[in-house]
Short mmCIF file of C-alpha atoms in Angstrom, two decimals:
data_model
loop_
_atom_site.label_atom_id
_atom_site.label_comp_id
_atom_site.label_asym_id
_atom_site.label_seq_id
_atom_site.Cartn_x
_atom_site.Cartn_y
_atom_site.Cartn_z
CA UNK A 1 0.00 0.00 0.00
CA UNK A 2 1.67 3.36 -0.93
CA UNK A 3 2.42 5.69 2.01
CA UNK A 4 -0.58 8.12 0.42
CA UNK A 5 -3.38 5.25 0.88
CA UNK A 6 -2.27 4.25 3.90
CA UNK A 7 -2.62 8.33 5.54
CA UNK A 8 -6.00 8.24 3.67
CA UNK A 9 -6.91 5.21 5.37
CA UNK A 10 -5.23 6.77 8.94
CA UNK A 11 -7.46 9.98 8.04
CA UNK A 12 -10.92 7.22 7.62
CA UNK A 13 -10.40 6.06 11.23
CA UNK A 14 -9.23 8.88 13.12
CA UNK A 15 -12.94 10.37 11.64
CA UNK A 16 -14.88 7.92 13.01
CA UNK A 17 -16.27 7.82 16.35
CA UNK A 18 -14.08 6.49 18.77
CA UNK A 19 -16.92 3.18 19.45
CA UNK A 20 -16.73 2.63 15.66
CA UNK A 21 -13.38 1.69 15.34
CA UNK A 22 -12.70 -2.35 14.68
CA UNK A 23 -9.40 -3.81 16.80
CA UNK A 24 -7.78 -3.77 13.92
CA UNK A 25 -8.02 -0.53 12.89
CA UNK A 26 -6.85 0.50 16.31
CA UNK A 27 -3.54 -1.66 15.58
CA UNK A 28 -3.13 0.00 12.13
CA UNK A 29 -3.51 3.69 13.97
CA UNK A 30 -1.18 2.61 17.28
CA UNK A 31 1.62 1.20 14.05
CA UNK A 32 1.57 4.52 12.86
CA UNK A 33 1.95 6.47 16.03
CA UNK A 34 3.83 4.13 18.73
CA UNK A 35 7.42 5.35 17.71
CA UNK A 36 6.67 9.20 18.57
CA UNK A 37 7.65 10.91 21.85
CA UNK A 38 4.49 10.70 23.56
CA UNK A 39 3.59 7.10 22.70
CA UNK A 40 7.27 5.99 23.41
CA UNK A 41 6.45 7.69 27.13
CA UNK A 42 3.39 5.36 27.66
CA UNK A 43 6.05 3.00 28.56
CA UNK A 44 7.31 -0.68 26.89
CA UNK A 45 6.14 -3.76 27.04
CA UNK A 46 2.78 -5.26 26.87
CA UNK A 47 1.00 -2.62 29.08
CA UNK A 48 2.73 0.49 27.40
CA UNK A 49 1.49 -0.92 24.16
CA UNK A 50 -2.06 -1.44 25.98
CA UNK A 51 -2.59 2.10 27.02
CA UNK A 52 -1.16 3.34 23.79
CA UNK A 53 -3.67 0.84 22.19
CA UNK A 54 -6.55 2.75 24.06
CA UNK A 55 -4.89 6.22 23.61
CA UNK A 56 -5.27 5.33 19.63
CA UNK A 57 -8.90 4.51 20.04
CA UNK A 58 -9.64 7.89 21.40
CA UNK A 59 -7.90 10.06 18.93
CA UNK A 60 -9.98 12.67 17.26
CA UNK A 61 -8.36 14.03 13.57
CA UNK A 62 -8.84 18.27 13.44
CA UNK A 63 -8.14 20.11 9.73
CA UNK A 64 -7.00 23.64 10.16
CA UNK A 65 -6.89 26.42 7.65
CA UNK A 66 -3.82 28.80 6.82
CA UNK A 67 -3.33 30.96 9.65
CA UNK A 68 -5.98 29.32 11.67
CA UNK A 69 -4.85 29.60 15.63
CA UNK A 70 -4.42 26.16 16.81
CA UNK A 71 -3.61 26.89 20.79
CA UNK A 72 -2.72 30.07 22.21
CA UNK A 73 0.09 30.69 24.33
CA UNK A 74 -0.30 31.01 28.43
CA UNK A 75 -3.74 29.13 27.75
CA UNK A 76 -4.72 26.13 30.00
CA UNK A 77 -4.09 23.45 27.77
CA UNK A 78 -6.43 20.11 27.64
CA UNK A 79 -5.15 18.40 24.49
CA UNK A 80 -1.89 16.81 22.59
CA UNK A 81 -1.37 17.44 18.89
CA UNK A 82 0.20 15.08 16.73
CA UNK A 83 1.02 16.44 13.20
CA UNK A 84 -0.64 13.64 10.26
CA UNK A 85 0.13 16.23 6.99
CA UNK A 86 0.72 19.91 6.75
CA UNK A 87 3.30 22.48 8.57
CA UNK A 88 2.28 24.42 11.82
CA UNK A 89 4.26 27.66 12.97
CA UNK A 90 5.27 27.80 16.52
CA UNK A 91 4.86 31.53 18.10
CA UNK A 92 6.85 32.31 21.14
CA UNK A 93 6.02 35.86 23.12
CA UNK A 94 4.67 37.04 19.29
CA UNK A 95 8.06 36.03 17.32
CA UNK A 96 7.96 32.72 15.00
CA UNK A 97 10.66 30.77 16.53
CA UNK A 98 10.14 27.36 14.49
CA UNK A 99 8.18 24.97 11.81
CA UNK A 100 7.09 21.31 12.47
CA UNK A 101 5.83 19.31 10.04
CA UNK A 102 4.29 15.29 9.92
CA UNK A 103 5.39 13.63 12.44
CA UNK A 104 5.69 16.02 14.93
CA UNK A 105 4.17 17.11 18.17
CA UNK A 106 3.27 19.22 20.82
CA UNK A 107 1.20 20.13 23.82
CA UNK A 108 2.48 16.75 26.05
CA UNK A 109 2.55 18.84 29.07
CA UNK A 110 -0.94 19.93 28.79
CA UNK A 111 -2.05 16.18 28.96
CA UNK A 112 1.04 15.08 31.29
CA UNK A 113 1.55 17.99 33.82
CA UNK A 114 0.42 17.58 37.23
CA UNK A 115 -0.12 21.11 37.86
CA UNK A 116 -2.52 23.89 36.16
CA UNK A 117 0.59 25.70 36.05
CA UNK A 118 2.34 22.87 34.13
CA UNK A 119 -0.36 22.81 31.56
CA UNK A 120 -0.20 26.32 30.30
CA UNK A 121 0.87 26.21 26.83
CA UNK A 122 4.33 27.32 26.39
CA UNK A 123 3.80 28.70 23.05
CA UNK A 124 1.39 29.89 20.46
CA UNK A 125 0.82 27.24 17.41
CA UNK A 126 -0.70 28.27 13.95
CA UNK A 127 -1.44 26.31 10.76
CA UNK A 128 1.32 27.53 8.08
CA UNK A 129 -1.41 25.68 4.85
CA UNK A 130 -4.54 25.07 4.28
CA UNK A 131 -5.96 21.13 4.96
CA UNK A 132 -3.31 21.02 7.67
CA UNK A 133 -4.73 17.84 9.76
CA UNK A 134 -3.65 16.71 13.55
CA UNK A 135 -4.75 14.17 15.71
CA UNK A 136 -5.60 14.86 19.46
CA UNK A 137 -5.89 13.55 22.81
CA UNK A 138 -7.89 14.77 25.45
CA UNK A 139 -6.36 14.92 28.83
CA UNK A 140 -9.43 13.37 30.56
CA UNK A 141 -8.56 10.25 28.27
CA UNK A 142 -5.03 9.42 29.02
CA UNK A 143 -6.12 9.87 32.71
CA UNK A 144 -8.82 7.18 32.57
CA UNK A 145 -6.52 5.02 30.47
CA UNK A 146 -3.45 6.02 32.86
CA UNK A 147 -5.67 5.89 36.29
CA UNK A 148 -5.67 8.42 39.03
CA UNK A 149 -8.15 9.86 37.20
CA UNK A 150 -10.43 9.62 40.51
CA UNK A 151 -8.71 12.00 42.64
CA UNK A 152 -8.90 14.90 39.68
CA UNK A 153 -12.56 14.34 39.30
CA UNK A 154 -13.17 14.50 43.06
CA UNK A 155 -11.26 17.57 43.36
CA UNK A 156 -12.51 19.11 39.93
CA UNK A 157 -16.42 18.13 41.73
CA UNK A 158 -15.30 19.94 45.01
CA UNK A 159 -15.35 23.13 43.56
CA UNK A 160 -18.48 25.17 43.05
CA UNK A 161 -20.47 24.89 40.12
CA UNK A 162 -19.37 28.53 38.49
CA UNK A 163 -15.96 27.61 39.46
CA UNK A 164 -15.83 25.22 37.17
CA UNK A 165 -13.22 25.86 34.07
CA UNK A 166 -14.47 25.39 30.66
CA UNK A 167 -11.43 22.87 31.04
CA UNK A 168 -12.55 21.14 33.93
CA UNK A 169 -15.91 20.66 32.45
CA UNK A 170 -14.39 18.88 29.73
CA UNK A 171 -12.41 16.58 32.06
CA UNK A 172 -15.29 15.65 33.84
CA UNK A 173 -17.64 15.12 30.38
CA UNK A 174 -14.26 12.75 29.04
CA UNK A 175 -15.00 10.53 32.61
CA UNK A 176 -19.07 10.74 32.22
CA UNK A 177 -19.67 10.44 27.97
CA UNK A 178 -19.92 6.81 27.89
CA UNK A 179 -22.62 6.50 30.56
CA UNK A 180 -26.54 5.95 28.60
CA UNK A 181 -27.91 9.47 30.52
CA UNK A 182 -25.01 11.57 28.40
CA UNK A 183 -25.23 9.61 25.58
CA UNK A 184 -29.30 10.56 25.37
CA UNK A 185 -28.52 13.95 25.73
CA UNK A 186 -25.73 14.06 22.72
CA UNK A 187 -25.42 17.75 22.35
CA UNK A 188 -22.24 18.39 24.10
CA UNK A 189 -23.42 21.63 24.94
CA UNK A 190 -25.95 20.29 27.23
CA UNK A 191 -23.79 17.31 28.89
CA UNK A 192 -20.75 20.27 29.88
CA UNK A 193 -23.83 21.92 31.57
CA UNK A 194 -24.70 18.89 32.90
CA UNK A 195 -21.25 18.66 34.24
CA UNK A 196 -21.35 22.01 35.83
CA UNK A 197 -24.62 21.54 37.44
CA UNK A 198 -22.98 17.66 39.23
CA UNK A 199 -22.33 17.61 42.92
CA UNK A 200 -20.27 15.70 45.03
CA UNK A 201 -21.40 13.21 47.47
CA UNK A 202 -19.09 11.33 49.54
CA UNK A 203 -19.50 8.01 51.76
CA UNK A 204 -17.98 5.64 53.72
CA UNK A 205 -17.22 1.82 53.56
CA UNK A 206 -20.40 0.00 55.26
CA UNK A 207 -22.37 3.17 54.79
CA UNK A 208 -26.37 2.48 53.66
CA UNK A 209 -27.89 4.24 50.79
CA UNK A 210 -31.57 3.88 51.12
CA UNK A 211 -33.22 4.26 47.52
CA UNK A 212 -36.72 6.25 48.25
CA UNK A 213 -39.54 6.25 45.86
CA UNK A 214 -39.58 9.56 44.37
CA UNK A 215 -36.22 10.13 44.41
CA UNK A 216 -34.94 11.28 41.01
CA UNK A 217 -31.13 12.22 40.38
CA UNK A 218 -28.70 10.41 38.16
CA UNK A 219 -25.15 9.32 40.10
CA UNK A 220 -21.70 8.11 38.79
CA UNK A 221 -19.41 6.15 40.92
CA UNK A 222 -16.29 7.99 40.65
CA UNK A 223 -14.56 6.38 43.16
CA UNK A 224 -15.35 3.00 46.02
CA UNK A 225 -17.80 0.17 44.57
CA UNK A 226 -21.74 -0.05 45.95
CA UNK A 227 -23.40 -3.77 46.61
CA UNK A 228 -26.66 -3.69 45.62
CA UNK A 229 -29.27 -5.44 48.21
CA UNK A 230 -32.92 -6.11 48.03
CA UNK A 231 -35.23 -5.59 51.14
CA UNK A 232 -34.20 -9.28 52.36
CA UNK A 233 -30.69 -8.72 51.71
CA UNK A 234 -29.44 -11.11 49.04
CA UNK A 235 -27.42 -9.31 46.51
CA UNK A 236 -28.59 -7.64 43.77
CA UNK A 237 -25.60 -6.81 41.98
CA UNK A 238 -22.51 -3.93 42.39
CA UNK A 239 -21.66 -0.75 40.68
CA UNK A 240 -18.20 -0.31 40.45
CA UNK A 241 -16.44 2.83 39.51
CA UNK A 242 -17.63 4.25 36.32
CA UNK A 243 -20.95 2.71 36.82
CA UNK A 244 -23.85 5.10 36.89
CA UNK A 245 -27.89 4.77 38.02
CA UNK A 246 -30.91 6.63 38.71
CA UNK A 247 -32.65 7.00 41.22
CA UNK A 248 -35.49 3.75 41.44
CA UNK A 249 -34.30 2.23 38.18
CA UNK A 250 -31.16 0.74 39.93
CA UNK A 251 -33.07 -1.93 41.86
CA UNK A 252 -36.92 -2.24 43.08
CA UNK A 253 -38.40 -0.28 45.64
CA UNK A 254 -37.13 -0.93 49.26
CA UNK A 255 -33.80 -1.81 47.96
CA UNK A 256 -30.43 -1.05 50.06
CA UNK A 257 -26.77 0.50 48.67
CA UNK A 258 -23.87 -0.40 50.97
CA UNK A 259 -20.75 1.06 49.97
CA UNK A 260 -17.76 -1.88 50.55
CA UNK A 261 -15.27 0.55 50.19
CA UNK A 262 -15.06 4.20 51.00
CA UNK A 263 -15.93 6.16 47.73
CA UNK A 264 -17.55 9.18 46.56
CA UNK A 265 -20.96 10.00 44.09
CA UNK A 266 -21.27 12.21 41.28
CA UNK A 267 -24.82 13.32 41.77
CA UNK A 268 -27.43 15.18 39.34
CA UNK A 269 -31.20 16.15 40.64
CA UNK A 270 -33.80 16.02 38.09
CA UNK A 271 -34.46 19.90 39.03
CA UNK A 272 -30.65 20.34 38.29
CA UNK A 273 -31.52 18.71 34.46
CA UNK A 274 -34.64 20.14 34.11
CA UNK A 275 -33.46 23.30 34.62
CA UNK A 276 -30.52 23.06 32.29
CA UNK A 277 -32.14 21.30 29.34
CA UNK A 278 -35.06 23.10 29.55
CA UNK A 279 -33.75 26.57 29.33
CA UNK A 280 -30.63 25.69 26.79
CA UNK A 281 -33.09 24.39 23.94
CA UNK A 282 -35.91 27.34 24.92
CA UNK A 283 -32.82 30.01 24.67
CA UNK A 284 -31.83 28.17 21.01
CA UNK A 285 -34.91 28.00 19.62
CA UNK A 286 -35.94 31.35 20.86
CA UNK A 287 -32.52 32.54 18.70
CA UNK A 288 -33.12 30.72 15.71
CA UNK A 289 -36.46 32.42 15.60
CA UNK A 290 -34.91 35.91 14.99
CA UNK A 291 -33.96 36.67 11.37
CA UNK A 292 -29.91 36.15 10.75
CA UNK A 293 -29.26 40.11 10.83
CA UNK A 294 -31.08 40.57 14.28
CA UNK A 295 -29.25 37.48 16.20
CA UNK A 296 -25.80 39.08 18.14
CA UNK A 297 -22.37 38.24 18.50
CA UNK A 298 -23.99 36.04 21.72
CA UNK A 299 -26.76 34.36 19.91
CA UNK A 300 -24.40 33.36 17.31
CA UNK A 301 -21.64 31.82 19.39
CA UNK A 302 -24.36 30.23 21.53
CA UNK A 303 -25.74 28.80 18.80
CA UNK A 304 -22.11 27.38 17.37
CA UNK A 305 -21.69 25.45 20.63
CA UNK A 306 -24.62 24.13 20.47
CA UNK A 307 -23.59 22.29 17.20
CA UNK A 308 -20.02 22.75 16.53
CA UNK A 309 -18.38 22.32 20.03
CA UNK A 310 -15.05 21.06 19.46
CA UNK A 311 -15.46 18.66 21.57
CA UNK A 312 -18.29 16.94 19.71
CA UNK A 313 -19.69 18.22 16.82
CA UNK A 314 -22.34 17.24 14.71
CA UNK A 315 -20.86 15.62 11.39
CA UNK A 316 -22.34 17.66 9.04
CA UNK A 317 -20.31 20.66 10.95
CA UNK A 318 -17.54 18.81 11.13
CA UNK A 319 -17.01 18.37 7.60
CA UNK A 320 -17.08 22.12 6.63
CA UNK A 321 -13.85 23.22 5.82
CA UNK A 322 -12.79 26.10 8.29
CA UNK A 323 -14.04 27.72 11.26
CA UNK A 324 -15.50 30.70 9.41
CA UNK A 325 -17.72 28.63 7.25
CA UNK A 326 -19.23 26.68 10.51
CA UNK A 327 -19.71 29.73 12.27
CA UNK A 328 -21.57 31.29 9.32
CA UNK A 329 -23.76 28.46 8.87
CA UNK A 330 -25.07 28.20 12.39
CA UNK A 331 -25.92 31.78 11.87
CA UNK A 332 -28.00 31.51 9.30
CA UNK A 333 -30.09 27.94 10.86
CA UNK A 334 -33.46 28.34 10.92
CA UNK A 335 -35.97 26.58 13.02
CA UNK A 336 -39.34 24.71 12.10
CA UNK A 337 -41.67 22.99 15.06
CA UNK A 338 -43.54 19.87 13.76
CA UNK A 339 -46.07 17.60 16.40
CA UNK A 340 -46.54 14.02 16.16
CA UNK A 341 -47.22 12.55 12.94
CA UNK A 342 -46.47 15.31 10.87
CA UNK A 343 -44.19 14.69 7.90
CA UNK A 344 -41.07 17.09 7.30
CA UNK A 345 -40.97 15.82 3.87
CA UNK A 346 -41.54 12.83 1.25
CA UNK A 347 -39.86 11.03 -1.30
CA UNK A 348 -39.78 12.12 -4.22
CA UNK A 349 -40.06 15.94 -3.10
CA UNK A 350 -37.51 17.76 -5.17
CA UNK A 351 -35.19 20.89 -4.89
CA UNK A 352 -38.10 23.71 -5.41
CA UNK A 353 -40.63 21.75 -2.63
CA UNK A 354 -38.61 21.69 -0.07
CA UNK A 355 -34.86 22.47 0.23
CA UNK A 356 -33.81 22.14 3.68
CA UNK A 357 -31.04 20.16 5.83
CA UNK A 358 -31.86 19.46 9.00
CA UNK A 359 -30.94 18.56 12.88
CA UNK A 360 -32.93 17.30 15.23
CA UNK A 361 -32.94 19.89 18.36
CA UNK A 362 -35.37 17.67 20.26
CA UNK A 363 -37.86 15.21 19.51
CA UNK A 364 -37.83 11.98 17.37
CA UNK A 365 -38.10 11.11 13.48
CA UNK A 366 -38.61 7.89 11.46
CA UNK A 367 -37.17 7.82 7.64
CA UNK A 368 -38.26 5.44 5.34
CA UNK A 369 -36.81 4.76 2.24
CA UNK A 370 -33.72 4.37 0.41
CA UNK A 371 -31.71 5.69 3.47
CA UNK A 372 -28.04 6.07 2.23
CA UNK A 373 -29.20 8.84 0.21
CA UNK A 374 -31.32 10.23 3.50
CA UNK A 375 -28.00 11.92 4.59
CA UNK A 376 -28.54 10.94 7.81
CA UNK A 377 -24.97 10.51 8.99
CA UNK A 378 -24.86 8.86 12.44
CA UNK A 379 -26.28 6.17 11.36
CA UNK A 380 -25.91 5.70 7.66
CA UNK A 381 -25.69 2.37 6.02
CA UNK A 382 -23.28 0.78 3.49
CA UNK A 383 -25.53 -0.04 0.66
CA UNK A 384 -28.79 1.14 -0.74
CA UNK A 385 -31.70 -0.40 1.34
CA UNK A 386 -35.71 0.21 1.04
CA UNK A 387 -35.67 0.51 5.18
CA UNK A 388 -36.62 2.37 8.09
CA UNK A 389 -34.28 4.37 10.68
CA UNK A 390 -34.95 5.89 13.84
CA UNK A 391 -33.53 9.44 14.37
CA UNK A 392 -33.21 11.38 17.54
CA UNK A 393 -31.59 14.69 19.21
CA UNK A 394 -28.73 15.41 17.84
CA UNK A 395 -29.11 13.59 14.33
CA UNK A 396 -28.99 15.17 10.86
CA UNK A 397 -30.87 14.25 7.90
CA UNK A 398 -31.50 15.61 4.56
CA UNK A 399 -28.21 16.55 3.59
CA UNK A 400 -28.16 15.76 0.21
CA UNK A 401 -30.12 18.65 -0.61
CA UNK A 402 -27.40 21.10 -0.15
CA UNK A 403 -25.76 19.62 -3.10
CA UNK A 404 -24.88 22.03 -6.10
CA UNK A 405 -27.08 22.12 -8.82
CA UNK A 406 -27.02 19.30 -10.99
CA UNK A 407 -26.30 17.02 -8.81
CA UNK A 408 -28.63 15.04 -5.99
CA UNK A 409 -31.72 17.28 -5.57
CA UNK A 410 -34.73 14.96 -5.03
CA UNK A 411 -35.71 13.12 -1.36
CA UNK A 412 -34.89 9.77 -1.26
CA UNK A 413 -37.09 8.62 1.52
CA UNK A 414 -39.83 10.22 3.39
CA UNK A 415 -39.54 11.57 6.98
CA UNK A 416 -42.34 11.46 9.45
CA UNK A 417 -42.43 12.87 13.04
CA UNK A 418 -42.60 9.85 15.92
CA UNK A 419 -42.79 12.18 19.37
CA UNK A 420 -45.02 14.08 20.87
CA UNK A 421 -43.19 17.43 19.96
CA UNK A 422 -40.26 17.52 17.47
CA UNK A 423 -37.78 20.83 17.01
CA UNK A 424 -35.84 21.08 13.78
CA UNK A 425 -32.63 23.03 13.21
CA UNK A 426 -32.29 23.71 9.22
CA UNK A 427 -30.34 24.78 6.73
CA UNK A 428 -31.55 26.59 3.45
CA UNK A 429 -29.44 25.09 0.28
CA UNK A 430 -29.44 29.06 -1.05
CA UNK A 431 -27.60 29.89 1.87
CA UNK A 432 -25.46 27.03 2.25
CA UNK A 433 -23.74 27.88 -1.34
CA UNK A 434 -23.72 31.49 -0.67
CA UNK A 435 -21.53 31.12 2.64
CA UNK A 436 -19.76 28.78 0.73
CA UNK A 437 -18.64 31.29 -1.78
CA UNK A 438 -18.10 33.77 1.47
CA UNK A 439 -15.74 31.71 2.86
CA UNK A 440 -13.45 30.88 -0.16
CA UNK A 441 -13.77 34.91 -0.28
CA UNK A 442 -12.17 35.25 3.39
CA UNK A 443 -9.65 32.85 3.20
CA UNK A 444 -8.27 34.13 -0.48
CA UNK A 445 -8.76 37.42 1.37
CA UNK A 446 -6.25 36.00 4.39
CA UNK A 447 -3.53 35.16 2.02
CA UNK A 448 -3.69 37.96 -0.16
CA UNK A 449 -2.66 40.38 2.75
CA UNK A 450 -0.55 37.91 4.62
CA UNK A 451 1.44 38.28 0.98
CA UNK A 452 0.72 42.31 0.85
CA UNK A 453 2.07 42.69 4.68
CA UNK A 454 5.34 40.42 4.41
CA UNK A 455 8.47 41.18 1.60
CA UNK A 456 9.43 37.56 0.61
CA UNK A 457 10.62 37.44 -3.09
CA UNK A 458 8.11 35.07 -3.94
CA UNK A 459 5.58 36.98 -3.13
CA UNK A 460 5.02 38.56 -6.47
CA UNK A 461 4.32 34.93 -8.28
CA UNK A 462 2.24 34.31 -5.69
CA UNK A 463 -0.15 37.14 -6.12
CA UNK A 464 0.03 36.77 -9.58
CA UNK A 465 -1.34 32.78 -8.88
CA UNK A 466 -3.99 34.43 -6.27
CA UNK A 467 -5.54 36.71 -8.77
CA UNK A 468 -5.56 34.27 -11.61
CA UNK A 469 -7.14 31.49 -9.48
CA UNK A 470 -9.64 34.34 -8.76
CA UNK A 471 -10.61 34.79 -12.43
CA UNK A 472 -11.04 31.32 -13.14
CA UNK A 473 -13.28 31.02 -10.77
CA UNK A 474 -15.51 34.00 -11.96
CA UNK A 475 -15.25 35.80 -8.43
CA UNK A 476 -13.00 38.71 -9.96
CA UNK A 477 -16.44 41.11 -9.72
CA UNK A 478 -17.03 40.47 -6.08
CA UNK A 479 -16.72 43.47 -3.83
#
């Protein structure tokens, strides 16, 4: 396999998510990584090559645009960078000290240092070319793989709610995303506000838990292991660290917890979710209402989180090409409202019926059809197949629609509302290929006064190239 293949292939795993990825293709990413400096400090042997194993599995690949700011000097840092293609510039107190190319890394100590002091980033890293691509490692990762990990949360929990760092939300989300309640809420946006809104809740070996009915919270055993008892005492089963339950559905009615060790509860009230769930989607919704030119610098950058956090975005965000073009598009969503039974669209429908993408904001919808061509990508299937799938919060569907003319216009399957209440995000094609055109306009705009502000003697060809690639493509009468 030639060495461009095999990146491509590297590039096809490192975009899927993390619970996707076959044993295999975690060997084939771990080959390709284990002889760099931060895989090599893992440690040798079988277990070195077991933690670098589960390091590989939780990856995450990142494309950057020329001149796009990568991590920012003095910053807490959360994340390792290893360099798959492309050239980064290293910035040190505002002078460019250095280049690194494939192969190389940086940010170790933010994922290694003990300190908060230790994982300020020592320097200021920018993409040097467009389609530069890293992979990443969250800190909260190599600390569950690594252990210890038990004694950050606990101290990360201690602090107040509004204490809480954007960074230490994160840690705590990387320790909490596996468990079913996150994974039903999927917007990352409302699990890091989940995470803010958790509160600790110590005990002590031999200590009783009584489960009352009406209790509702959601808890995570960070730390210690719980024996679960019915009212006669014979053993239910245990939740061990990691585990998670709410309130009655952990065992029937009467039922005891007895800690066997001493330990310590990540706890959530039902008030505590209500109250964050309810008034994150309201406050969206209540933005995407407002016309583009009335939503602020706020609304906008509330909405991006929503759907691009870095930390999980939705895919059809995570494809676009640069920062700017993400941004623009989540200022320009729009919202529709649709009640059970409804249909957002059928098959068949073409480009001048209904022209929308759309994400699921809340609610549930039911596609039937030929569903590879449904765009819905979370779940998308290999071959054409006259099925049905089940969409939820969080999903996308109806991508194919922003296609450029001439291409796939026409709904391949029909979709039909399955909850009581269902909120759509969406996307109008006309404005998805005007942004488009905005944001090859901003980054040709980038280099052409990166070129105008520095005296390099190629800069002359260069413009020359920048202005002719602007003719050809027929932009040359754009203001």
């Amino acid at each position: 396999m030639s060495a461009a293949a095999k990146m491509e292939q590297l590039e096809q795993v490192l975009s899927a998510p993390p619970a996707a990825r076959t044993d295999a293709q975690i060997d084939q990413v771990f080959a390709f990584f284990r002889n760099t400096k931060f895989f090599r400090a893992l440690g040798a042997g079988d277990d070195g090559a077991e933690k670098g194993r589960q390091c590989c599995k939780q990856l995450a690949l990142h494309a950057f645009q020329e001149n796009e700011t990568i991590c920012v000097q003095g910053e807490h840092g959360d994340s390792f960078y290893q360099i798959i293609s492309g050239t980064v510039r290293v910035v040190i107190n505002g002078n460019a000290v250095a280049e690194m190319g494939p192969g190389a890394s940086f940010g170790e100590i933010a994922v290694l240092g003990r300190t908060e002091e230790e994982q300020k980033r020592t320097a200021t890293i920018v993409a040097e070319e467009d389609g530069t691509k890293l992979a990443s490692l969250h800190r909260g990762y190599y600390l569950k793989i690594s252990g210890g990990f038990d004694l950050v949360i606990v101290g990360v929990l201690k602090k107040a709610p509004m204490q809480r760092t954007k960074i230490d939300l994160q840690l705590l989300l990387t320790q909490f995303e596996d468990t079913q309640f996150f994974q039903d809420l999927y917007f990352s946006f409302l699990q890091l506000k989940c995470c803010q809104s958790l509160s600790l809740s110590a005990f002590s070996k031999s200590q009783k838990i009584s489960l009352k009915k009406g209790q509702k919270y959601f808890c995570i055993v960070v730390s210690g292991t719980l024996k679960v008892a019915d009212a006669n005492g014979v053993t239910l089963t245990t939740i061990e660290q990691g585990g998670s339950f709410k309130g009655e559905s952990v065992a029937p009615e009467g039922a005891v917890l007895t800690a066997t060790s001493e330990g310590a509860l990540a706890v959530l009230s039902k008030q505590s979710y209500e109250s964050v769930t309810t008034s994150a989607l309201d406050h969206v919704k209540q933005i995407l209402t407002t016309t583009p030119a009335k939503r602020n610098r706020n609304d906008v950058q509330f909405v991006t989180d929503m759907f691009c956090h870095s930390y999980k975005t939705i895919p059809f965000f995570a494809a676009q090409p640069s920062a700017i073009l993400r941004k623009a598009c989540c200022k320009h969503l729009g919202v529709r409202e649709f009640e059970l039974g409804s249909t957002v669209f059928y098959e068949g429908d073409e480009a001048d019926v209904d022209f929308f993408m759309y994400i699921i904001i809340s609610g549930d919808v039911q596609l039937e059809g030929t569903l590879t061509h449904c765009g819905s990508t979370r779940n998308l299937l290999a071959t054409d197949v006259s099925a049905t799938q089940h969409l939820s919060s969080g999903d996308e569907f109806g991508n194919f629609m922003l296609a450029p003319e001439g291409q796939e216009n026409k709904r391949h399957c029909t979709a039909k509302v399955t909850s009581e209440h269902c909120v759509l995000a969406t996307l109008d094609r006309n404005d998805f290929m005007r942004l488009c055109k905005i944001d090859e306009i901003e980054i040709w705009n980038d280099r052409f006064w990166k070129l105008m502000t520095t005296k390099e003697p190629s800069n002359d060809a260069e413009l020359k190239e920048l202005f002719d690639d602007l003719d050809k493509d027929g932009s040359g009468d754009l203001d």
